[in-house]
Amino acid sequence: MNNKKYISFLPYILVLGIMLLLISYGTDSSTKNFNYNEFLTQAESLTFTRAEMSMGTTVIDVTGSYKEDGKDVNFTVRVPNTEENVKYLTDIFKENKDTNLTVSDPNKESLLMTFLLNVFPFLLIAGIAFFMFSKMNAGGNAKAFEFSKSRAKMEGNIKVRFKDVAGCDEEKEEVKEIIDYLKDPKRFTDMGARIPKGMLMVGPPGTGKTLLAKAVAGEADVPFFSISGSDFVEMFVGTGASRVRDMFKKAQQAAPCIVFIDEIDAVGRQRGAGMGGGNDEREQTLNQLLVEMDGMGENKGIVIIAATNRPDVLDPALLRSGRFDRQITVNLPDKRGRYEILKVHARNKKLSPEINLESLAKRTPGFSGADLENVLNEGAILAVRDKRKMITMEDLDEAIDRVMMGPAKKSKKYTEKEKRLVAFHEAGHAVIGLKLEDADKVEKVTIIPRGEAGGYNLMTPREEKMFPTKADFMSQITGLMGGRVAEEVMFDEVSAGASNDIQKATKIAKAMVRSWGMSSLGPIQYDDGTGNVFLGRDYGSGSNYSGEIAFEIDKEIRKIINECHARATKIIEENKELLTLIAENLIEEETITSEQIDNLVKYGKLTSPEDDERAEQAKEAAANGTTQPQEEVKQEPVQEPKKPEIDFDAALKELTKKDVDDQNN
């Protein structure tokens, strides 16, 4: 490898050497340059050993050497070409019999110098050009000429397996046929079956689409080509289409293999959309992709897997049968899936024995696989920061808050009025979560600023539902109204702190009326379902309902919000004491957990009687200089295994019988 690296520099070294040779030709740093008058005054006193007179039309160029302190010194001089000068020079040089005099005509140059000065530069340029183009065709380091080459990275010997992909068991079942086909395609051809040419993985970011594709390649033990959709698009016209052709050419050479195109929506958007008719270069790339997928023969050993989180913008021609035949939805994991994902990412983490991954999975609804990995990583970073040798539950709690809301801004100080306002606001959310049956459960309340929020409630669903009902959405909106209502009831004032709550509540109410048919307008969808994914889509088509219906939609949204607001007001008014109790403790402690909130509801304080009793015993033990008594663990005596009883009579009969048989044989 190193020899090839050095050999590639040889042409450059050769060219540099020749250039230096040409520059230094005829020159010497030790050469004495005489002027005409200086030479005439010193010539008679010098002992010349060599002289060459180049007879020009008007001047004579004299070069040679003379002796000085026993050393030869080169010299040059230019004198006018006259008869007197020619006779003078000839006489001077002939006085010393050891002088080797040469008279030459400058018009008759040597063939070597003529070649070097006139022909060689052109040969040098031609050689350099030939070298560069040969390197380009051989796929060398000439990156400037590789616009049309595919940027797909081929990976062999993929280490990812299905055991490394958790939380998507159904999705793994869908791709098992691909693995069986890549391992033994003859089984499918004998049955007359055609394996899907392409598989489209759809899902939110971070759900493991890329990891699942790698696991398929790892399980099938085939090469894995990976490329992003944006890698096809370049500033040069035709580059994308050329890269698509080159990618499929390489895939055919490496078949059976898997070609994975990540973020295919970058190149697979719907054609002809937009104000100007779309991007011609991108559409050419998409057309070439469609042609190449059609040109792939059946059961040729190439499977195209693409991933996107924007399936609504893809061109219908890309999704038809024969191209991307199968669409797999990789959703956010449920509680069991999150637990399995946490187990996978916790394999190389030093976790404290107190950590319960099931409890952690329950507290992270809506987290993707990437989010869960980030939670464990942030927990490990916090443990290292505090110079602990194991990750504790406090580290993971802080990590969850960091992933959801950002780092705590402890340096940001409230005024006393603002602190009370924030505390009652967050306590209002907590009271709704405690008193409303269908509302989310409160896990933690804090007034420490994080990100853009002055404080927040960590609330988790009591149970994860696949199909939430109208009552669930109404309870969710009521919970969002809890903070605003608490401000109104306790301070007769409202602040801008509820802006995010209002935004979420309005979004849910709009979806209930326009998309889910949960209003008096009936089960009619007033939303187009796709939205203006980019400027110009369905431009000028107008809405699919009249202005009167739009007015009715606004009325229904306002009705839902007002109803939930009134419901929240009633709950807060009935539980003012609990609201004040939670808020006052929140002002003092700044953060309250779900266990502490339960103690406030049951006992009116943050600790339970059992906790107080244990704390009192520990205090007394510390005062007496003794340790807290521990319960003795009774260990049952270890019983030695009973030795089997031996029947000596039976053993003697068996031995005697064996000896008799041996004698008979």
XYZ file of C-alpha atoms in Angstrom:
665
model
C 0.000 0.000 0.000
C 2.814 2.423 0.914
C 4.788 1.513 -2.228
C 1.805 2.421 -4.422
C 1.530 5.714 -2.584
C 5.174 6.577 -3.267
C 5.006 5.422 -6.901
C 2.153 7.840 -7.580
C 4.515 10.745 -6.746
C 7.268 9.677 -9.176
C 5.922 11.604 -12.228
C 5.776 14.809 -10.195
C 9.315 14.293 -8.859
C 10.602 13.635 -12.415
C 8.970 16.769 -13.792
C 10.385 18.879 -10.955
C 13.889 17.517 -11.502
C 13.846 18.282 -15.208
C 12.577 21.797 -14.602
C 15.359 22.441 -12.105
C 17.898 21.054 -14.583
C 16.691 23.391 -17.301
C 16.746 26.383 -14.973
C 20.248 25.661 -13.756
C 21.636 24.846 -17.218
C 24.555 27.035 -18.096
C 24.565 28.807 -14.763
C 26.810 28.332 -11.789
C 26.870 30.133 -8.508
C 30.701 30.302 -8.627
C 30.866 31.891 -12.090
C 32.640 35.295 -12.326
C 30.755 37.732 -14.535
C 33.161 40.344 -16.008
C 32.130 43.528 -17.715
C 33.990 44.633 -20.807
C 36.339 47.191 -19.201
C 37.062 45.005 -16.180
C 38.049 42.112 -18.456
C 40.395 44.252 -20.540
C 42.269 45.437 -17.435
C 42.599 41.977 -15.829
C 42.920 39.667 -18.825
C 46.699 39.935 -19.160
C 47.265 38.970 -15.539
C 44.985 35.864 -15.569
C 46.081 32.343 -16.343
C 43.370 30.863 -18.568
C 42.823 27.088 -18.725
C 39.777 26.992 -20.982
C 38.069 29.470 -23.251
C 35.147 29.379 -25.671
C 34.271 32.215 -28.009
C 30.748 32.282 -29.367
C 30.877 34.589 -32.372
C 27.686 36.573 -32.729
C 26.823 39.197 -35.276
C 27.478 42.166 -32.994
C 28.887 40.660 -29.796
C 31.217 37.896 -28.704
C 30.167 35.754 -25.695
C 33.301 34.483 -24.002
C 33.115 31.709 -21.393
C 35.816 29.650 -19.770
C 37.914 29.247 -16.653
C 41.137 30.534 -15.135
C 43.428 29.641 -12.244
C 43.103 31.518 -8.977
C 44.791 30.267 -5.784
C 45.170 26.856 -7.382
C 41.421 26.529 -8.138
C 39.528 26.765 -11.412
C 37.163 29.731 -11.561
C 34.565 29.962 -14.301
C 34.010 33.271 -16.013
C 31.800 34.937 -18.597
C 32.162 38.169 -20.482
C 30.515 39.859 -23.469
C 32.596 42.060 -25.768
C 31.758 43.873 -29.008
C 32.432 41.902 -32.191
C 35.236 43.889 -33.831
C 38.442 42.804 -35.588
C 40.541 44.372 -32.848
C 38.686 42.519 -30.069
C 38.852 39.219 -31.937
C 42.614 39.604 -32.451
C 43.107 40.722 -28.846
C 41.198 37.772 -27.386
C 42.937 35.318 -29.631
C 46.321 36.602 -28.621
C 45.503 36.606 -24.920
C 44.310 33.018 -24.946
C 47.165 31.770 -27.138
C 49.832 33.263 -24.887
C 49.097 30.398 -22.473
C 49.793 27.180 -24.291
C 47.617 25.239 -21.762
C 44.517 27.165 -22.726
C 41.957 25.089 -24.628
C 40.424 27.616 -27.054
C 37.178 26.872 -28.873
C 35.429 29.131 -31.356
C 31.777 28.295 -32.062
C 28.892 29.655 -34.103
C 25.784 30.381 -31.898
C 23.509 29.642 -34.823
C 24.590 26.013 -34.727
C 23.263 24.791 -31.340
C 23.528 21.254 -30.201
C 20.766 18.838 -31.077
C 20.278 17.973 -27.386
C 19.596 21.541 -26.339
C 17.310 22.078 -29.304
C 15.316 19.049 -28.265
C 15.197 20.030 -24.609
C 14.199 23.627 -25.235
C 11.752 23.179 -28.106
C 10.329 19.669 -28.170
C 10.530 18.453 -24.599
C 8.026 20.956 -23.041
C 5.289 19.733 -25.371
C 6.117 16.115 -24.606
C 6.056 16.947 -20.891
C 2.589 18.529 -21.091
C 1.256 15.588 -23.096
C 2.661 13.130 -20.547
C 1.065 14.934 -17.624
C -2.304 15.017 -19.395
C -2.074 11.319 -20.222
C -1.213 10.499 -16.611
C -4.162 12.466 -15.205
C -6.699 10.955 -17.569
C -5.383 7.457 -16.944
C -5.797 7.990 -13.203
C -9.312 9.267 -13.816
C -10.313 6.200 -15.789
C -8.718 3.914 -13.230
C -10.697 5.518 -10.398
C -7.710 7.019 -8.666
C -7.443 10.164 -6.645
C -8.645 12.561 -9.306
C -11.806 13.500 -7.469
C -12.396 16.488 -9.691
C -13.341 14.157 -12.541
C -15.653 11.902 -10.571
C -18.897 13.910 -10.681
C -20.725 11.101 -12.415
C -19.538 8.375 -10.032
C -21.920 7.021 -7.418
C -21.242 8.066 -3.839
C -22.809 4.942 -2.398
C -20.621 3.423 0.319
C -20.311 -0.330 0.173
C -19.972 -2.085 3.501
C -19.206 -5.733 3.815
C -19.326 -7.983 6.847
C -22.072 -6.017 8.600
C -21.990 -6.700 12.348
C -25.544 -5.494 13.101
C -28.042 -8.278 13.787
C -31.719 -8.479 14.722
C -30.755 -8.750 18.387
C -29.363 -5.209 18.125
C -32.715 -3.887 16.869
C -35.340 -3.779 19.614
C -38.852 -2.452 19.856
C -39.962 -3.391 16.328
C -40.777 -7.111 16.335
C -43.531 -6.810 13.703
C -41.254 -4.889 11.385
C -38.569 -7.557 11.681
C -41.105 -10.199 10.681
C -41.909 -8.224 7.526
C -38.304 -8.265 6.304
C -37.519 -11.911 7.048
C -38.611 -12.922 3.532
C -35.918 -10.639 2.133
C -33.280 -12.431 4.200
C -34.530 -15.864 3.101
C -34.496 -14.734 -0.524
C -30.959 -13.348 -0.376
C -29.724 -16.560 1.218
C -31.572 -18.970 -1.095
C -33.268 -17.302 -4.099
C -33.901 -20.652 -5.812
C -36.699 -21.471 -3.355
C -38.646 -18.463 -4.591
C -37.970 -18.975 -8.292
C -39.064 -22.614 -8.090
C -42.345 -21.496 -6.550
C -42.811 -18.831 -9.216
C -42.690 -16.071 -6.592
C -41.241 -12.634 -7.200
C -39.482 -11.017 -4.294
C -40.304 -7.331 -3.750
C -37.878 -5.104 -5.650
C -38.094 -2.354 -3.117
C -39.140 -1.773 0.469
C -40.058 1.649 1.795
C -39.589 2.216 5.523
C -41.757 5.020 6.845
C -41.689 6.448 10.332
C -40.700 9.359 12.555
C -37.015 10.260 12.918
C -34.955 8.088 15.238
C -37.174 4.997 15.169
C -34.464 2.723 13.738
C -35.155 2.576 9.992
C -31.494 2.685 8.995
C -30.532 0.251 11.744
C -33.200 -2.216 10.604
C -31.917 -2.062 7.019
C -28.373 -2.764 8.235
C -29.662 -5.664 10.325
C -31.240 -7.198 7.202
C -27.874 -7.027 5.422
C -26.129 -8.420 8.490
C -28.508 -11.344 8.858
C -28.309 -12.149 5.137
C -24.506 -11.622 5.092
C -24.563 -9.617 1.839
C -22.886 -6.337 0.801
C -24.667 -3.167 1.927
C -24.690 -0.061 -0.274
C -25.795 3.059 1.593
C -26.412 6.510 0.148
C -28.463 9.568 1.029
C -31.010 11.043 -1.340
C -29.205 14.372 -1.309
C -26.003 12.720 -2.632
C -27.604 12.320 -6.056
C -28.251 16.016 -6.553
C -25.380 18.202 -7.759
C -24.933 21.592 -9.359
C -23.997 20.012 -12.706
C -26.803 18.981 -15.031
C -27.150 15.240 -15.482
C -24.957 14.330 -12.542
C -27.783 12.788 -10.494
C -28.981 10.521 -13.291
C -25.417 9.425 -14.005
C -24.859 8.573 -10.342
C -28.040 6.491 -10.280
C -26.829 4.487 -13.300
C -23.409 3.989 -11.749
C -24.931 2.883 -8.422
C -27.088 0.206 -10.032
C -24.131 -0.919 -12.161
C -22.038 -1.467 -9.034
C -24.947 -3.209 -7.311
C -25.321 -5.659 -10.218
C -21.629 -6.482 -9.988
C -21.909 -7.172 -6.229
C -25.278 -9.034 -6.320
C -26.814 -10.375 -4.147
C -26.767 -7.150 -2.178
C -28.898 -4.477 -0.521
C -29.025 -0.867 -1.694
C -30.216 1.507 1.022
C -31.336 5.037 0.093
C -31.822 7.194 3.167
C -34.074 10.274 3.057
C -35.397 9.357 -0.382
C -37.810 12.295 -0.243
C -34.853 14.532 -1.204
C -34.914 13.056 -4.709
C -38.300 11.321 -4.872
C -40.649 14.292 -4.410
C -43.726 14.567 -6.555
C -42.906 15.771 -10.083
C -44.389 18.925 -11.540
C -45.140 20.450 -8.143
C -44.208 23.942 -7.160
C -44.691 27.362 -8.626
C -42.155 26.903 -11.418
C -42.982 23.380 -12.332
C -40.387 21.782 -10.082
C -36.680 21.112 -10.257
C -35.698 19.661 -13.618
C -32.409 18.203 -12.406
C -34.117 16.453 -9.464
C -36.863 15.150 -11.718
C -34.306 13.752 -14.171
C -32.680 11.922 -11.281
C -36.045 10.524 -10.191
C -36.873 9.446 -13.749
C -33.581 7.591 -13.996
C -34.269 5.887 -10.649
C -37.666 4.749 -11.903
C -36.137 3.426 -15.136
C -33.390 1.534 -13.298
C -35.887 -0.094 -10.923
C -38.009 -1.146 -13.896
C -34.940 -2.455 -15.680
C -33.952 -4.697 -12.791
C -34.811 -8.228 -13.704
C -36.860 -10.326 -11.349
C -34.918 -12.192 -8.697
C -31.567 -10.701 -9.702
C -30.396 -10.507 -6.117
C -30.738 -6.725 -5.662
C -33.127 -5.366 -3.040
C -33.708 -1.617 -2.759
C -34.581 -0.357 0.726
C -35.498 3.293 1.173
C -36.340 5.289 4.282
C -38.269 8.508 4.751
C -40.328 10.380 7.314
C -42.224 12.266 4.609
C -44.158 9.661 2.600
C -46.826 12.234 1.724
C -44.500 14.109 -0.646
C -43.255 11.083 -2.620
C -44.169 10.679 -6.279
C -46.943 8.096 -6.882
C -44.878 6.464 -9.634
C -42.263 5.597 -7.038
C -44.771 3.799 -4.830
C -46.491 1.636 -7.420
C -46.149 -2.139 -7.514
C -42.966 -3.304 -9.180
C -40.883 -0.544 -7.621
C -41.450 -0.128 -3.926
C -43.814 -3.043 -3.491
C -43.875 -3.123 0.298
C -44.247 -0.255 2.730
C -43.238 -0.852 6.347
C -44.228 1.621 9.031
C -41.698 1.901 11.848
C -43.572 3.724 14.595
C -42.493 5.013 17.963
C -42.048 2.129 20.411
C -44.576 1.293 23.107
C -43.674 0.672 26.740
C -42.486 -2.884 26.081
C -40.505 -1.735 23.043
C -38.875 1.065 25.022
C -37.872 -1.440 27.690
C -36.227 -3.686 25.086
C -34.441 -0.710 23.520
C -33.138 0.417 26.905
C -31.790 -3.091 27.549
C -29.893 -3.010 24.254
C -28.308 0.388 24.881
C -27.587 -0.403 28.531
C -25.323 -3.346 27.691
C -22.152 -1.235 27.760
C -23.277 1.134 30.528
C -22.332 0.857 34.210
C -25.784 1.151 35.781
C -26.479 1.263 39.491
C -28.439 -1.748 40.843
C -31.212 0.632 41.919
C -32.094 1.493 38.314
C -35.274 -0.124 37.051
C -35.420 -0.045 33.254
C -39.125 -0.929 33.249
C -39.884 2.146 35.351
C -37.686 4.219 33.045
C -39.572 2.927 30.004
C -42.868 3.859 31.657
C -41.665 7.418 32.233
C -40.589 8.021 28.631
C -43.727 7.856 26.454
C -43.273 9.209 22.951
C -39.492 8.691 23.027
C -37.874 7.184 19.956
C -35.007 4.723 20.009
C -32.545 7.544 19.355
C -34.027 9.537 22.252
C -33.658 6.596 24.636
C -30.063 6.056 23.577
C -29.468 9.752 24.169
C -31.016 9.513 27.662
C -28.591 6.757 28.693
C -25.676 8.599 27.104
C -26.547 11.860 28.880
C -26.840 9.924 32.134
C -23.360 8.484 31.602
C -21.965 11.952 30.869
C -23.531 13.344 34.051
C -22.049 10.474 36.084
C -18.598 11.192 34.662
C -19.055 14.911 35.339
C -19.812 14.213 39.011
C -16.934 11.669 39.184
C -19.167 8.715 39.993
C -18.319 5.174 38.974
C -21.924 4.156 38.232
C -24.967 5.782 36.646
C -27.644 6.522 39.231
C -31.378 7.108 38.890
C -30.834 10.813 39.595
C -28.583 10.978 36.536
C -31.251 9.409 34.341
C -33.952 11.711 35.740
C -31.837 14.712 34.834
C -31.082 13.143 31.440
C -34.808 12.783 30.661
C -35.351 16.431 31.531
C -32.418 17.428 29.350
C -33.695 15.485 26.345
C -37.228 16.848 26.709
C -36.637 20.467 27.751
C -32.905 21.153 27.663
C -30.436 21.787 30.494
C -31.545 23.519 33.669
C -30.897 27.265 33.825
C -30.179 27.527 37.525
C -28.496 30.882 37.108
C -31.763 32.428 35.933
C -33.417 33.981 38.964
C -37.106 34.716 39.441
C -38.558 37.586 41.378
C -40.677 36.494 44.319
C -43.843 37.338 42.424
C -42.750 35.411 39.335
C -41.705 32.429 41.425
C -45.132 32.215 43.095
C -46.836 32.629 39.728
C -44.836 29.803 38.154
C -45.328 27.578 41.212
C -49.129 27.973 41.176
C -49.174 27.527 37.401
C -47.367 24.175 37.589
C -49.366 23.168 40.666
C -52.539 23.782 38.647
C -51.430 21.188 36.077
C -50.641 18.773 38.901
C -54.072 19.197 40.549
C -55.870 18.483 37.264
C -53.727 15.379 36.799
C -54.598 14.191 40.313
C -58.337 14.898 40.282
C -59.284 14.148 36.690
C -59.620 10.446 36.042
C -58.686 10.435 32.338
C -55.874 12.994 32.654
C -52.195 12.086 32.464
C -50.426 11.084 35.654
C -48.026 13.558 37.225
C -44.496 12.159 37.570
C -42.582 15.288 38.521
C -43.188 19.012 38.905
C -40.429 21.601 38.845
C -40.128 25.384 38.661
C -36.469 25.312 37.588
C -36.282 26.960 34.149
C -35.365 24.671 31.253
C -35.060 25.785 27.663
C -37.802 28.269 26.901
C -40.029 27.059 29.753
C -40.079 28.613 33.206
C -41.073 25.253 34.697
C -42.800 22.102 33.563
C -44.759 19.026 34.544
C -43.574 15.573 33.560
C -46.870 13.783 32.911
C -47.273 10.275 31.541
C -50.399 8.507 30.281
C -52.022 6.188 32.785
C -52.128 3.628 29.987
C -50.921 3.816 26.403
C -53.871 3.633 24.011
C -53.765 2.959 20.303
C -57.066 4.740 19.650
C -57.730 7.622 22.056
C -61.356 8.634 22.520
C -63.020 12.030 22.619
C -63.022 11.893 26.420
C -59.250 11.357 26.394
C -58.687 14.422 24.219
C -61.050 16.538 26.331
C -59.185 15.509 29.480
C -55.868 16.310 27.813
C -57.064 19.816 26.912
C -58.423 20.277 30.452
C -55.011 19.366 31.852
C -53.369 21.924 29.568
C -55.785 24.574 30.840
C -54.910 23.829 34.486
C -51.974 26.250 34.692
C -53.826 29.158 33.112
C -56.877 28.596 35.321
C -54.716 28.464 38.476
C -53.319 31.893 37.604
C -56.823 33.268 37.072
C -58.216 31.847 40.316
C -55.320 32.673 42.638
C -54.042 35.957 41.213
C -56.956 37.204 39.117
C -54.313 37.739 36.451
C -52.903 35.836 33.466
C -49.372 35.675 32.090
C -47.673 34.692 28.842
C -46.359 31.520 30.478
C -49.336 29.505 29.206
C -48.627 30.196 25.514
C -47.306 26.702 24.831
C -50.269 25.123 26.669
C -52.712 27.185 24.610
C -50.926 26.231 21.390
C -51.142 22.514 22.168
C -54.788 22.740 23.273
C -55.779 24.606 20.113
C -54.000 22.065 17.925
C -55.866 19.172 19.571
C -59.218 20.983 19.315
C -58.662 21.737 15.613
C -57.853 18.102 14.916
C -60.972 16.977 16.813
C -63.214 19.164 14.641
C -61.476 19.073 11.241
C -59.945 15.600 11.103
C -61.588 13.254 13.610
C -65.238 14.329 13.406
C -65.597 14.838 17.181
C -67.999 17.791 17.101
C -71.590 18.686 16.282
C -70.577 19.177 12.648
C -70.620 15.420 12.268
C -68.165 12.832 10.984
C -66.909 14.962 8.129
C -63.274 15.687 7.401
C -62.695 19.351 6.702
C -58.933 18.979 6.485
C -57.231 17.939 3.240
C -55.032 15.552 5.218
C -51.826 16.420 3.358
C -51.291 20.107 3.855
C -49.178 22.389 1.740
C -46.024 20.385 1.981
C -44.271 22.866 -0.283
C -45.208 26.099 -1.978
C -47.355 25.697 -5.015
C -48.987 22.358 -4.233
C -52.668 22.618 -5.102
C -52.084 26.329 -5.548
C -55.330 28.155 -6.250
C -57.515 25.106 -5.625
C -59.101 26.764 -2.577
C -60.473 25.077 0.529
C -62.855 22.133 0.340
C -65.506 23.878 2.424
C -67.414 27.139 2.323
C -66.908 30.231 4.430
C -70.022 29.371 6.451
C -68.516 26.014 7.382
C -65.263 27.745 8.333
C -67.243 29.943 10.726
C -68.897 26.854 12.224
C -65.504 25.171 12.617
C -64.193 28.154 14.568
C -67.284 28.059 16.770
C -66.799 24.351 17.545
C -63.125 24.833 18.372
C -63.973 27.713 20.692
C -66.745 25.602 22.267
C -64.327 22.733 23.062
C -61.719 25.082 24.551
C -64.325 26.923 26.656
C -65.843 23.688 27.921
C -62.436 22.346 28.999
C -61.576 25.714 30.563
C -64.781 25.687 32.622
C -64.095 22.101 33.674
C -60.595 23.012 34.809
C -61.917 26.046 36.684
C -64.388 23.890 38.615
C -61.651 21.411 39.637
C -59.265 24.176 40.742
C -61.988 25.986 42.709
C -62.869 22.762 44.550
C -59.227 21.988 45.385
C -57.762 25.362 46.337
C -56.216 23.979 49.506
C -54.419 21.190 47.638
C -53.313 23.707 44.996
C -51.867 26.016 47.642
C -50.205 23.114 49.481
C -48.448 21.850 46.340
C -47.454 25.371 45.284
C -45.990 26.330 48.675
C -43.918 23.145 48.838
C -42.870 23.692 45.255
C -41.640 27.198 46.099
C -39.536 25.761 48.904
C -38.254 22.572 47.229
C -38.338 23.716 43.548
C -38.824 20.098 42.420
C -41.399 17.571 43.684
C -41.672 13.925 42.623
C -44.823 11.844 42.211
C -44.223 10.068 45.555
C -43.989 13.412 47.343
C -47.168 14.622 45.676
C -48.980 11.470 46.816
C -47.765 12.129 50.374
C -49.099 15.695 50.152
C -52.507 14.364 49.127
C -52.592 11.665 51.843
C -50.713 13.219 54.779
C -50.415 16.921 53.961
C -46.605 16.802 53.884
C -43.845 15.566 51.588
C -42.926 12.542 53.713
C -44.980 9.572 54.873
C -45.167 8.374 58.531
C -42.971 5.395 57.616
C -40.317 7.731 56.257
C -40.503 9.877 59.388
C -40.159 6.821 61.620
C -37.100 5.563 59.761
C -35.554 9.027 59.854
C -36.182 9.276 63.629
C -34.602 5.866 64.252
C -31.576 6.840 62.221
C -31.282 10.110 64.168
C -31.457 8.334 67.522
C -28.916 5.764 66.426
C -26.542 8.492 65.302
C -26.975 10.319 68.605
C -26.214 7.153 70.595
C -23.215 6.321 68.462
C -24.732 3.042 67.317
C -25.760 1.801 63.975
C -29.334 1.142 63.092
C -30.295 -2.419 63.922
C -30.713 -4.629 60.970
C -33.021 -7.546 60.674
C -31.287 -10.847 61.014
C -31.503 -12.973 57.988
C -32.167 -16.527 59.005
C -30.210 -18.955 56.991
C -31.443 -22.477 56.832
C -28.757 -25.055 57.476
C -27.322 -26.600 54.431
C -28.214 -30.257 54.335
C -25.727 -32.622 52.886
C -27.109 -34.791 50.166
C -28.110 -38.213 51.377
C -25.963 -41.032 50.221
C -27.879 -43.707 48.396
C -28.392 -46.903 50.377
C -26.589 -49.858 48.854
C -28.240 -53.295 48.696
C -25.186 -55.542 49.244
C -27.081 -58.809 48.631
C -28.269 -57.708 45.232
C -24.816 -56.440 44.334
C -23.241 -59.785 45.325
C -25.739 -61.740 43.199
C -25.058 -59.464 40.195
C -21.296 -59.840 40.554
C -21.531 -63.651 40.855
C -23.784 -63.827 37.796
C -21.274 -61.764 35.799
C -18.362 -64.070 36.668
C -20.355 -67.156 35.627
C -21.219 -65.590 32.292
C -17.555 -64.719 31.649
C -16.525 -68.322 32.286
C -19.187 -69.701 29.938
C -18.067 -67.378 27.178
